[in-house]
Coordinates of C-alpha atoms and ligand atoms in Angstrom, one line a residue:
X1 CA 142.2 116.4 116.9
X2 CA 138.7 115.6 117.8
X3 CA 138.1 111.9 116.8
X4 CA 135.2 109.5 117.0
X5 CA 131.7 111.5 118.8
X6 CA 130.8 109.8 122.1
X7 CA 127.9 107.9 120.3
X8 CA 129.3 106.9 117.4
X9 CA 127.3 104.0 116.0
X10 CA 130.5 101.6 116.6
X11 CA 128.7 98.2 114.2
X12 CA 128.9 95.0 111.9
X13 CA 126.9 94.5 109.2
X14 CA 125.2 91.2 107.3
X15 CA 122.6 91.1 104.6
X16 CA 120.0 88.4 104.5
X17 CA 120.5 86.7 101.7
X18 CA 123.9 86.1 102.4
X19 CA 123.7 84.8 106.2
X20 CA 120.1 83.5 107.1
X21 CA 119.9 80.4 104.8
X22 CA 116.6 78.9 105.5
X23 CA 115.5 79.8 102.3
X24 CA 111.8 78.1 102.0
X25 CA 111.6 77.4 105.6
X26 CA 108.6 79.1 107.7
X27 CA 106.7 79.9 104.5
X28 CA 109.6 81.8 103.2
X29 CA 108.9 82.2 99.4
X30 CA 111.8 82.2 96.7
X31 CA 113.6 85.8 95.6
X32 CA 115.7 86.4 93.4
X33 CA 118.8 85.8 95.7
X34 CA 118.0 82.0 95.5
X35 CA 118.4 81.7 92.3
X36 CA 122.1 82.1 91.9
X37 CA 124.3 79.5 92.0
X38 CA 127.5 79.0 93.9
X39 CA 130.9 80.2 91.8
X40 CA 134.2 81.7 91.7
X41 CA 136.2 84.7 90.3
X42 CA 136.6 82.8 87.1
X43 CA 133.6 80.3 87.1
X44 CA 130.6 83.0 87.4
X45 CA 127.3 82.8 89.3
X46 CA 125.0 81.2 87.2
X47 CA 121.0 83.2 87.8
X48 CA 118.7 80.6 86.9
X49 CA 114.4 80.9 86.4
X50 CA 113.8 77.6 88.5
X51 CA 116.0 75.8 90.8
X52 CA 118.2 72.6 88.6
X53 CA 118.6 69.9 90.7
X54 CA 122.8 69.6 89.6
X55 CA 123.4 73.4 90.6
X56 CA 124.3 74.4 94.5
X57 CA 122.8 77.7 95.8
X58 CA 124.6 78.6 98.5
X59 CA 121.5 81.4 99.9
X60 CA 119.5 78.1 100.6
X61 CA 121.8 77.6 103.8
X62 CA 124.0 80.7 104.1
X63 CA 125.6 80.7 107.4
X64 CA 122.6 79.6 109.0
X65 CA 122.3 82.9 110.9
X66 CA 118.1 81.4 110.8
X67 CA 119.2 79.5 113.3
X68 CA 121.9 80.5 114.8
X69 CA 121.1 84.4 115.8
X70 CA 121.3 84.1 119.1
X71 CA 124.4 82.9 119.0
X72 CA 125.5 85.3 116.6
X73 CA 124.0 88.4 118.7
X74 CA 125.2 87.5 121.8
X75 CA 129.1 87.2 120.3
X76 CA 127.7 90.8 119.1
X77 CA 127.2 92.1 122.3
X78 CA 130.3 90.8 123.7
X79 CA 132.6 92.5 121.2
X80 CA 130.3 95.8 122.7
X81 CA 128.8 96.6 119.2
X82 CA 126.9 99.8 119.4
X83 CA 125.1 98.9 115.9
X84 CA 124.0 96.3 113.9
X85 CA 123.0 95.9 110.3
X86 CA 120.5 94.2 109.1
X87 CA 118.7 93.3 106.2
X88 CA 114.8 92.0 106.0
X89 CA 113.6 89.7 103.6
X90 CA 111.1 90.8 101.7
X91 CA 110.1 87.2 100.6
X92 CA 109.8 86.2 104.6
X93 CA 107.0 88.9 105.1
X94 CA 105.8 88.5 101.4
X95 CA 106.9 85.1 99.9
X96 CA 105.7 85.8 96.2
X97 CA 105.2 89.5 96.5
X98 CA 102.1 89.8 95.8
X99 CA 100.1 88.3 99.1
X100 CA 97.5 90.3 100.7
X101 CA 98.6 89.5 104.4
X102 CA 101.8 88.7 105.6
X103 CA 103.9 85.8 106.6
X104 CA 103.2 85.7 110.5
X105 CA 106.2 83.4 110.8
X106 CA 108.3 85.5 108.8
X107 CA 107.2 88.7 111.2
X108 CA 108.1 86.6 113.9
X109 CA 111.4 86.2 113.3
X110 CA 112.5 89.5 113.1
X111 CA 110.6 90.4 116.0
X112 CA 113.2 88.1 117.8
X113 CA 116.6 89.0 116.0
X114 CA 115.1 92.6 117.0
X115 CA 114.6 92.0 120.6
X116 CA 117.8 90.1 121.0
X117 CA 119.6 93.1 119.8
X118 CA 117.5 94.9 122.1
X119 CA 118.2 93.0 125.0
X120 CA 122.1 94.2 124.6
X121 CA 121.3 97.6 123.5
X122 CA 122.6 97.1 120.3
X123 CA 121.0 99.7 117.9
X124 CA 119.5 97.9 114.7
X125 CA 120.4 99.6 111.0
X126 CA 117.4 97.8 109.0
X127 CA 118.0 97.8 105.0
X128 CA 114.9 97.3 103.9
X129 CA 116.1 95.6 100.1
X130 CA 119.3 94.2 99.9
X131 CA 119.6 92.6 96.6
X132 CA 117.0 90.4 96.8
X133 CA 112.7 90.9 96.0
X134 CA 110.3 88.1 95.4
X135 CA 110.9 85.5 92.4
X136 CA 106.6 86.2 91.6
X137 CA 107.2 89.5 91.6
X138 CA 110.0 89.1 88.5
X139 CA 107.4 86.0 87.3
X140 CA 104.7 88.9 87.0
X141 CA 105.7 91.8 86.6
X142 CA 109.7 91.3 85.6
X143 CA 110.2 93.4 88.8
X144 CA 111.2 96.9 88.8
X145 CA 110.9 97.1 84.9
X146 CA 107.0 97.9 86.0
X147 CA 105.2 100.6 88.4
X148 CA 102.8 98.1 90.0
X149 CA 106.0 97.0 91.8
X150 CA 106.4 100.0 93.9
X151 CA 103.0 99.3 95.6
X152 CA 103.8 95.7 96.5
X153 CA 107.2 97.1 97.7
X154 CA 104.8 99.4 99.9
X155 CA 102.5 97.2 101.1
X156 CA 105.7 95.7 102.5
X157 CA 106.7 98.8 103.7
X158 CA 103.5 99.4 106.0
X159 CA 103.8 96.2 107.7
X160 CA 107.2 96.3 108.8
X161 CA 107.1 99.8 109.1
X162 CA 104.0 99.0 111.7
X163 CA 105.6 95.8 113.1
X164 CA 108.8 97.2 114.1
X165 CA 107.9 100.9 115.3
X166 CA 109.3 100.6 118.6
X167 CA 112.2 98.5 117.9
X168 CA 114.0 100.2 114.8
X169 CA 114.7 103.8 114.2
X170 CA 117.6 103.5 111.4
X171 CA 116.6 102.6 107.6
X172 CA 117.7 102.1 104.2
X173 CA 115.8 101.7 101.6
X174 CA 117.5 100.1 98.8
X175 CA 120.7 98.2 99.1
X176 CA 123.7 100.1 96.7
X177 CA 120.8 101.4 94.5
X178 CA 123.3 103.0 92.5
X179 CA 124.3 99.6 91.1
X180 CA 121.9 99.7 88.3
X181 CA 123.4 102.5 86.3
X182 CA 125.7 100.0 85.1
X183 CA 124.9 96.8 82.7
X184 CA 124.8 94.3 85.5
X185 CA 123.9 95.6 88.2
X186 CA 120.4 95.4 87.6
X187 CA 120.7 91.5 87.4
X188 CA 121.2 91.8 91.4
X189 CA 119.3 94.5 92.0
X190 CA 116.1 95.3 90.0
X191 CA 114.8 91.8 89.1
X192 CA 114.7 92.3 85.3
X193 CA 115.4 89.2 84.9
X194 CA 112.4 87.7 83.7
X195 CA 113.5 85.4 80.6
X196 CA 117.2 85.3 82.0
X197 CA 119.3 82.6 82.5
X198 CA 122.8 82.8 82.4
X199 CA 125.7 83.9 84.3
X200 CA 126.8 86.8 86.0
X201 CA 129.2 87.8 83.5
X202 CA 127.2 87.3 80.3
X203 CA 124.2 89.5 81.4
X204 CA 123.8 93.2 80.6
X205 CA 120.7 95.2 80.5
X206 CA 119.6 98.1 78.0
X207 CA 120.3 101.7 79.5
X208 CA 116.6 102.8 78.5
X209 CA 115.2 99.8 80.3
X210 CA 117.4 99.9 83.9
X211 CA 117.1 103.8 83.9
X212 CA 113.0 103.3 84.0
X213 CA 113.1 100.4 86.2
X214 CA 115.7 102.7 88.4
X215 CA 113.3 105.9 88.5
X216 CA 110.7 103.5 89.7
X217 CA 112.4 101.8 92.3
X218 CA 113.5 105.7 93.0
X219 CA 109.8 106.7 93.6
X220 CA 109.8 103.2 95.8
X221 CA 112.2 104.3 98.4
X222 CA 111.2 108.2 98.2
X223 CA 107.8 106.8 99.1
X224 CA 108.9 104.7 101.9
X225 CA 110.7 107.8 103.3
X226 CA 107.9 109.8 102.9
X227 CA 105.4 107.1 104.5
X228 CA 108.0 106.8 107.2
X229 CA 108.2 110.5 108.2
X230 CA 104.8 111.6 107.9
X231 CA 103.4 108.5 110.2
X232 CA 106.6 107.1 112.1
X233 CA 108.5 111.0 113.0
X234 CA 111.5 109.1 114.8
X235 CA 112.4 107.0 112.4
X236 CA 115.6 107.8 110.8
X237 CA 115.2 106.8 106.7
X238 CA 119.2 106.6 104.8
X239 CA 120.0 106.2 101.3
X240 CA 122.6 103.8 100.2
X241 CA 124.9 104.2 97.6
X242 CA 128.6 101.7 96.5
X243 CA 130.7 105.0 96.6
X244 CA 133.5 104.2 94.0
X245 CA 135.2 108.2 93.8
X246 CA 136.9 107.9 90.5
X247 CA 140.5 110.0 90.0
X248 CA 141.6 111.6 86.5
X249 CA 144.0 108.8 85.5
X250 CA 146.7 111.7 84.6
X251 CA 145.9 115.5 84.7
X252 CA 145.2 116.0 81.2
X253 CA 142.3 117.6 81.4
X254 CA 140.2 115.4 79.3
X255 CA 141.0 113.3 81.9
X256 CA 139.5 114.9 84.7
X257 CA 136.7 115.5 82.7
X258 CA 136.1 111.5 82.1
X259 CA 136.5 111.4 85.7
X260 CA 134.0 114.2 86.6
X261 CA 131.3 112.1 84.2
X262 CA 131.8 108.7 86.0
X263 CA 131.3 110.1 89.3
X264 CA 127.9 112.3 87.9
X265 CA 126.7 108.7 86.5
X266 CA 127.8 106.5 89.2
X267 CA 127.8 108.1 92.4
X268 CA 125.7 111.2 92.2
X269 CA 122.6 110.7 89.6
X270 CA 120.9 108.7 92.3
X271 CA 122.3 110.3 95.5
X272 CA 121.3 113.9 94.2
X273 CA 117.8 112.4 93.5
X274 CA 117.6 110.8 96.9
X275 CA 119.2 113.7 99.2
X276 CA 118.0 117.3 97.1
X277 CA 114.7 115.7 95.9
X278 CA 115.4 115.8 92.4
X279 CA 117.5 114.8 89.3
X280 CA 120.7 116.1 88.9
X281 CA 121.5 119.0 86.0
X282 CA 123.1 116.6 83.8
X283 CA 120.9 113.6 84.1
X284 CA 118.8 115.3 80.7
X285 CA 121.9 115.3 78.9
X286 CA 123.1 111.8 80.0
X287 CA 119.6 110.5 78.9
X288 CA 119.5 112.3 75.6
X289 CA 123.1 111.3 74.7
X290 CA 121.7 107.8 75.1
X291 CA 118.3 108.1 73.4
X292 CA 116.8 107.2 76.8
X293 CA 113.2 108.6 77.2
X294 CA 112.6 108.3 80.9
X295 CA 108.5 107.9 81.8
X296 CA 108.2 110.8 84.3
X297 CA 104.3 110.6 85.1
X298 CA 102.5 113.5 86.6
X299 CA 103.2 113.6 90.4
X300 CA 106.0 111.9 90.4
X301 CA 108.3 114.8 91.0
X302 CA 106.6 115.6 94.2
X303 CA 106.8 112.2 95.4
X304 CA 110.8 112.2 94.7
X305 CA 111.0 115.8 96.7
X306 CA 109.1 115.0 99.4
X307 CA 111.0 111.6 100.2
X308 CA 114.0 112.8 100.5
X309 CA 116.7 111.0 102.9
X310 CA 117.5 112.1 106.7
X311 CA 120.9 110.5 106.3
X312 CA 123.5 109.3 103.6
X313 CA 125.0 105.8 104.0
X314 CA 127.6 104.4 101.6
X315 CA 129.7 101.5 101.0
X316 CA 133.6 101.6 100.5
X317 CA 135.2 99.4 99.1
X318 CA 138.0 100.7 96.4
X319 CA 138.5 103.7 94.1
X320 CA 139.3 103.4 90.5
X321 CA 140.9 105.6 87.4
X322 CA 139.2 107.3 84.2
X323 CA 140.4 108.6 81.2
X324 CA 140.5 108.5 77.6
X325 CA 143.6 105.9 77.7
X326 CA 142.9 103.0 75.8
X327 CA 146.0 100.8 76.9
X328 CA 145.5 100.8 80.3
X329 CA 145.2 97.7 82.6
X330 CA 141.7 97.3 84.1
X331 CA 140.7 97.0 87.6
X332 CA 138.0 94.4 89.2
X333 CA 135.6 95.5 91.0
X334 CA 131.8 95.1 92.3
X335 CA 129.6 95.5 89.5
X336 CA 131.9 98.1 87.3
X337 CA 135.8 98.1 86.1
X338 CA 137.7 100.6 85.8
X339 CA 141.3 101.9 85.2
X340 CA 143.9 100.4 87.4
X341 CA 145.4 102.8 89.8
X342 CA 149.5 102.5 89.5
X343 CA 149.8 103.9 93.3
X344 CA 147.5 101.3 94.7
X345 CA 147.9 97.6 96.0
X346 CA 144.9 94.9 95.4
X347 CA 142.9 92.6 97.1
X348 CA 143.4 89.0 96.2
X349 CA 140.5 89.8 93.9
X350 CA 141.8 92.6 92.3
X351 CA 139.4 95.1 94.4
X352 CA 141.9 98.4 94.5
X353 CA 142.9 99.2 98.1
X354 CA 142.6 103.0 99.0
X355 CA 142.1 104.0 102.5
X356 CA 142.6 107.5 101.5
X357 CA 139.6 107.4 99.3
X358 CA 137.7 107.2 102.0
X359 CA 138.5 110.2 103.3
X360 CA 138.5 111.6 100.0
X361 CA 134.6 110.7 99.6
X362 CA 133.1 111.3 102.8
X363 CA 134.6 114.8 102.3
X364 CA 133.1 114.6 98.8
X365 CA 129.5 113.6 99.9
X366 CA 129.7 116.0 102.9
X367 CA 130.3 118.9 100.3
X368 CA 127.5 118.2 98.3
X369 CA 125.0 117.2 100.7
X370 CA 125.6 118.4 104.7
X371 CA 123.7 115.6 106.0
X372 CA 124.9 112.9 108.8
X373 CA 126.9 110.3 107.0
X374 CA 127.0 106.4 107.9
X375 CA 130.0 104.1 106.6
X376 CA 127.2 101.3 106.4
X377 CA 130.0 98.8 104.3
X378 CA 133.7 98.3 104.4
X379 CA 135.6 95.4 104.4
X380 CA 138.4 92.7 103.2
X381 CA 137.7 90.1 101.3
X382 CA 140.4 87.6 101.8
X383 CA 141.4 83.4 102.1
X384 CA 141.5 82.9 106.2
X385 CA 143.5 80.5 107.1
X386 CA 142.1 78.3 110.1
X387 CA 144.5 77.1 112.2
X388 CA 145.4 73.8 114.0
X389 CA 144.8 75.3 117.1
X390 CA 141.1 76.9 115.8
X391 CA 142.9 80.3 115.6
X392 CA 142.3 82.8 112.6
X393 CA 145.6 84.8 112.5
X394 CA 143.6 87.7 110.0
X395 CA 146.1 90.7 110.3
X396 CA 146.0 91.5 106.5
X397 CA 141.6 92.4 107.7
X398 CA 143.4 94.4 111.2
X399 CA 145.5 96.4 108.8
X400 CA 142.2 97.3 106.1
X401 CA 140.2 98.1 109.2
X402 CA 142.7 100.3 110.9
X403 CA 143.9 102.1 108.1
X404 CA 140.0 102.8 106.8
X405 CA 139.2 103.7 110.2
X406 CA 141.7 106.4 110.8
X407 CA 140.6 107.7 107.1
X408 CA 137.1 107.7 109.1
X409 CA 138.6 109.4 112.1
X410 CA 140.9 112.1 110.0
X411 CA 137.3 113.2 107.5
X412 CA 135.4 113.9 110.9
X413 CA 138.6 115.8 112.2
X414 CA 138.4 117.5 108.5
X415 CA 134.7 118.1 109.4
X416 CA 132.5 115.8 108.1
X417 CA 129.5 114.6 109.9
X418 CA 129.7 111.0 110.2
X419 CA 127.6 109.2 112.7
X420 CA 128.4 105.4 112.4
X421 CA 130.7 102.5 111.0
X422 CA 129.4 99.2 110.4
X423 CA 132.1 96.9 108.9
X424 CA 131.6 94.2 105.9
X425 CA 131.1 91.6 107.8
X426 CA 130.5 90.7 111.2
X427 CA 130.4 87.3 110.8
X428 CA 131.4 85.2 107.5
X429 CA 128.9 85.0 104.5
X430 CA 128.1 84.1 101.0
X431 CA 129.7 86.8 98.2
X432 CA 127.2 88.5 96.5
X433 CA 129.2 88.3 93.4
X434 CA 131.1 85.2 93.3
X435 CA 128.7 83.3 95.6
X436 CA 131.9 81.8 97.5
X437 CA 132.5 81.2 101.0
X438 CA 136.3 81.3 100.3
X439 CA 136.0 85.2 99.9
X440 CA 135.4 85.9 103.9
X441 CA 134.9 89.2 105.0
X442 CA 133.9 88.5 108.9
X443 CA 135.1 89.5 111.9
X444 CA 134.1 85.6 113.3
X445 CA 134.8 82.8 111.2
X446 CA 132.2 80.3 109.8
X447 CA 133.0 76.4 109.5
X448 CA 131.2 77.0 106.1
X449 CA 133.2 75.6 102.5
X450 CA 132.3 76.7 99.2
X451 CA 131.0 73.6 98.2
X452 CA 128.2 73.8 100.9
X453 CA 130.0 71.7 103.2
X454 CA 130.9 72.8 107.2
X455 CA 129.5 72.5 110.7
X456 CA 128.3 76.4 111.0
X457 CA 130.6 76.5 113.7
X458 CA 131.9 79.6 114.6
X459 CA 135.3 80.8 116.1
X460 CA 136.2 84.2 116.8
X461 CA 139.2 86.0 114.6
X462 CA 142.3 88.0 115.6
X463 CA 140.3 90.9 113.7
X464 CA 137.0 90.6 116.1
X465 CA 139.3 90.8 119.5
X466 CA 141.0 94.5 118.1
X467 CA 137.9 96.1 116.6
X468 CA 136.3 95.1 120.4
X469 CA 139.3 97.1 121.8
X470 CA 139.0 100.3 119.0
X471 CA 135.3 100.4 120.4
X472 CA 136.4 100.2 123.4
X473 CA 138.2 103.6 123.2
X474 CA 136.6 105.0 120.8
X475 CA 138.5 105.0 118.1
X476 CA 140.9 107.0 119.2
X477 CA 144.1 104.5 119.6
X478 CA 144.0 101.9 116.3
X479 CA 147.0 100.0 117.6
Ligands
BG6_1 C1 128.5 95.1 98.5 C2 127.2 94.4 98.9 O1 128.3 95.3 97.1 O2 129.6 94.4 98.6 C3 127.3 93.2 99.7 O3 126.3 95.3 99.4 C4 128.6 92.4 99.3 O4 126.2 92.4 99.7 C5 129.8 93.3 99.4 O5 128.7 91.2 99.9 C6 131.1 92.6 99.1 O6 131.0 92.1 97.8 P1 131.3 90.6 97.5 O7 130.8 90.4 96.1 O8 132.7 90.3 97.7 O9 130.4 89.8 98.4

C-alpha cells in the first residue's frame, strides 16, 4: 500500500461569499451573492433585484472571516494545514464590474489573508468565481447571458493575476461551473438573473440560454488559463467541477444507458471542454436534441484549446441513480435530484452518503483525463450540538471524513494521481443553498444563528483535533 505522497496538499476550504461578511465595507460593491435571503430546506432562498428592508441576507455578515482572518489563519496553522482555499471577490477588486481601476482596499485585503497564510507556509488554492459576480454586471449586461462579460471577468483577471504573482500558484477558475447544465444552477452561478425575483426553488432557466451563457463563461476561464500560462509560467490554473458519478439504477441496460447520458451532461460536457480543449462527441447531439443553437464565433475554438487546465479539481459530495423508473423515490441534492440509491444512508438533508463514489470518480476522472487531481470540496453538513462545556462532540463529521479519506487513500493506491484534499469547511459558514447557519460543515464552530444572531466566537470541534492528527501522519492511520 502506498498512501498519501509526502506533499500532499493536506487543506480546508471557505468561499467568500459564505465567510467574509462585510459586504459593502471598504468599497466593496454588491454581487449577486448578496442578494439571497436567509432560508431553510423547506422555506427557500429568496434572490432579490434590490435589497428589502424585511428580508435578512446572511452574506452581509457571514462569519465575519473580514475581520476575523487572523484569527482564523492562525487556528489554520495550528491544526498544520498544508493548504488553504480561498475564494476572491470579484466585487472587492471590482464593485460593479465594470470599473476601470480597481478597489485598492479590496487588493489590500487579500494581500493580507495572503501573507498571513504565508507567514505559516500554508499554500493558498485561489478560486477565482465562486458563485458570486458583480450585481452591475447582471444590471448591464444580465451577466454571462453576454460576451462583453468575459472581458470584465479579464480585466479582473490581470490585476489579481499581477497583484498576487508571488503569493499564489494554485487556481480555479470557476466555482462547480458544471452547475449550469441544470435549470437552476445558473441562478447561482451565471447571473442571468436580470428580471428575477423569486426563490430558489421556483427559478429555472432555458437550456438554449444557460448553454450560451456556459460556452461564454467557458471561453472566460480558458482565457484566464491561457493569460496565466503564457505571462505567469508557475502558476498552476484547475478546473472545478460538483462531481455527482451517477449508477444504472438496476442493470437493465436502458439503465446504464440513462446513466452513461447524465454523467456525459453533468460531469463531462464541461470537463472535456476544460481538460482536451474541446467539446465532447456528443455535446452536437445533446444540443440538436434540444433545438439549442450554440454561438460558436470564429476563434473561439482556439481560445478553448489553448486554455486548457494543468489540473482537475472536484467537489464530492453524494452519488445518485438513473433510469427509466418512474416510481422511484427521489434524492436531494445540490442543484440536481436524482434517483434514490436503496444501498445508501442520507444526510439530514437527504444528500446520499457514498464514500465509495469517491473512489469510484477519481478513478473515473483519472481514466479520462491523466492529469493531477485535487479533492477541492468534501464535507458533512449536519446540526452541531454546542455543549455546556463549549465542546462540539461532531463524530457523525470524524466518521464522513475518515471514510472519504481512506476512499482518497485506496484511488491513489488504485493509481490515481491526486495531489490534495481540502475539506468543506474549515470553519462554519453560510449554505449556499439554504442560506442557513444550522447546516454547519466546519471543522471550528461559529457562535453564528440562522437568524443572524451570535458573537462570531469560535471554538474548536472534536472533528478539527483528528484531521490535525490524520495530517499529522499523513494519512496513513484514520483512527
Ligand atoms: C458546493 C459549493 O456546491 O457545496 C459550496 O461549492 C457549498 O459553496 C457546498 O457551500 C455545500 O452546499 P450547501 O448548499 O450545503 O452549502
Amino acid at each position: 500500500m502506498s498512501g498519501f505522497k509526502k506533499d500532499f496538499l493536506w487543506g480546508s476550504a471557505i468561499a467568500a461569499n459564505q465567510v467574509e461578511g462585510a459586504w459593502n465595507v471598504d468599497g466593496k460593491g454588491p454581487s449577486t451573492a448578496d442578494m439571497f435571503t436567509s432560508g431553510s430546506q423547506k422555506n427557500p432562498r429568496i434572490f432579490t433585484k434590490s435589497i428589502e428592508n424585511n428580508k435578512y441576507y446572511p452574506s452581509h455578515d457571514g462569519v465575519d472571516f473580514y475581520h476575523h482572518y487572523k484569527e482564523d489563519i492562525k487556528m489554520a496553522s495550528e491544526l498544520g494545514l498544508k493548504a488553504f482555499r480561498f475564494s476572491i471577490n470579484w466585487t472587492r477588486i471590482f464593485p460593479t464590474g465594470i470599473e476601470d481601476s480597481p478597489n485598492e482596499l479590496g487588493l489590500k485585503f487579500y494581500d493580507s489573508v495572503l501573507d498571513e497564510l504565508n507567514r505559516f507556509n500554508i499554500e493558498p488554492i485561489v478560486t477565482i468565481s465562486h458563485f458570486e459576480m458583480p450585481y452591475g454586471l447582471v444590471d448591464k449586461l444580465n451577466g454571462w447571458s453576454s460576451r462583453k462579460t468575459i472581458d470584465y471577468f479579464m480585466n479582473y483577471c490581470q490585476i489579481i493575476f499581477k497583484r498576487y504573482q508571488h503569493k499564489v500558484k494554485y487556481w480555479l477558475t470557476f466555482n462547480e461551473i458544471n452547475n449550469s447544465t441544470t435549470v437552476s444552477g445558473p441562478l447561482i452561478s451565471l447571473g442571468l438573473t436580470k428580471d428575477y425575483r423569486g426563490t430558489v426553488f421556483d427559478y429555472s432557466c432555458d437550456i438554449q440560454t444557460r448553454l450560451q451563457a456556459l460556452h461564454h463563461q467557458l471561453l472566460a476561464s480558458a482565457k484566464a488559463v491561457k493569460l496565466a500560462h503564457d505571462k505567469y509560467p508557475q502558476f498552476k490554473m484547475g478546473n472545478m467541477v460538483a462531481f455527482i458519478p451517477y449508477y444504472p439504477y438496476t442493470s437493465a441496460p436502458e439503465d446504464i444507458l440513462a446513466a452513461n447520458n447524465q454523467m456525459n451532461i453533468l460531469d463531462w460536457y464541461v470537463s472535456d471542454v476544460q481538460v482536451r480543449g474541446l467539446y465532447p462527441y456528443f455535446a452536437k447531439k445533446y444540443w440538436s436534441d434540444n433545438d439549442v443553437k450554440i454561438d460558436i464565433l470564429p476563434g473561439d475554438e482556439d481560445i478553448l484549446k489553448q486554455g486548457t487546465v494543468d489540473f482537475y479539481s472536484l467537489s464530492y459530495y453524494m452519488s445518485m441513480c438513473a433510469g427509466l423508473q418512474k416510481k422511484v423515490a427521489k434524492s436531494a441534492g445540490n442543484f440536481i435530484d436524482g434517483m434514490k440509491n436503496p444501498y445508501l444512508k442520507s444526510s439530514e438533508w437527504g444528500w446520499q452518503l457514498d464514500p465509495d463514489g469517491l473512489r469510484y470518480s477519481l478513478n473515473q476522472i483519472y481514466a479520462r483525463y491523466q492529469i493531477p487531481i485535487m479533492v477541492v470540496e468534501n464535507g458533512l453538513g449536519a446540526v452541531d450540538k454546542l455543549e455546556a462545556n463549549e465542546k462540539i462532540h461532531d463524530d457523525y463529521r470524524i466518521d464522513y471524513l475518515r471514510s472519504h479519506i481512506k476512499a482518497m487513500r485506496d484511488s491513489i493506491d488504485d493509481g490515481v494521481d491526486l495531489i490534495g484534499y481540502t475539506n468543506w469547511s474549515f470553519i462554519d459558514l453560510v449554505s449556499a443553498s439554504t442560506g442557513e447557519m444550522s447546516k454547519r460543515y466546519g471543522l471550528i464552530y461559529i457562535d453564528k444563528q440562522d437568524d443572524g444572531t451570535g458573537s462570531f466566537k469560535r471554538l474548536r470541534k472534536d472533528s478539527y483535533y483528528w484531521y490535525k492528527k490524520i495530517i499529522d501522519n499523513n494519512g496513513s492511520d484514520l483512527e
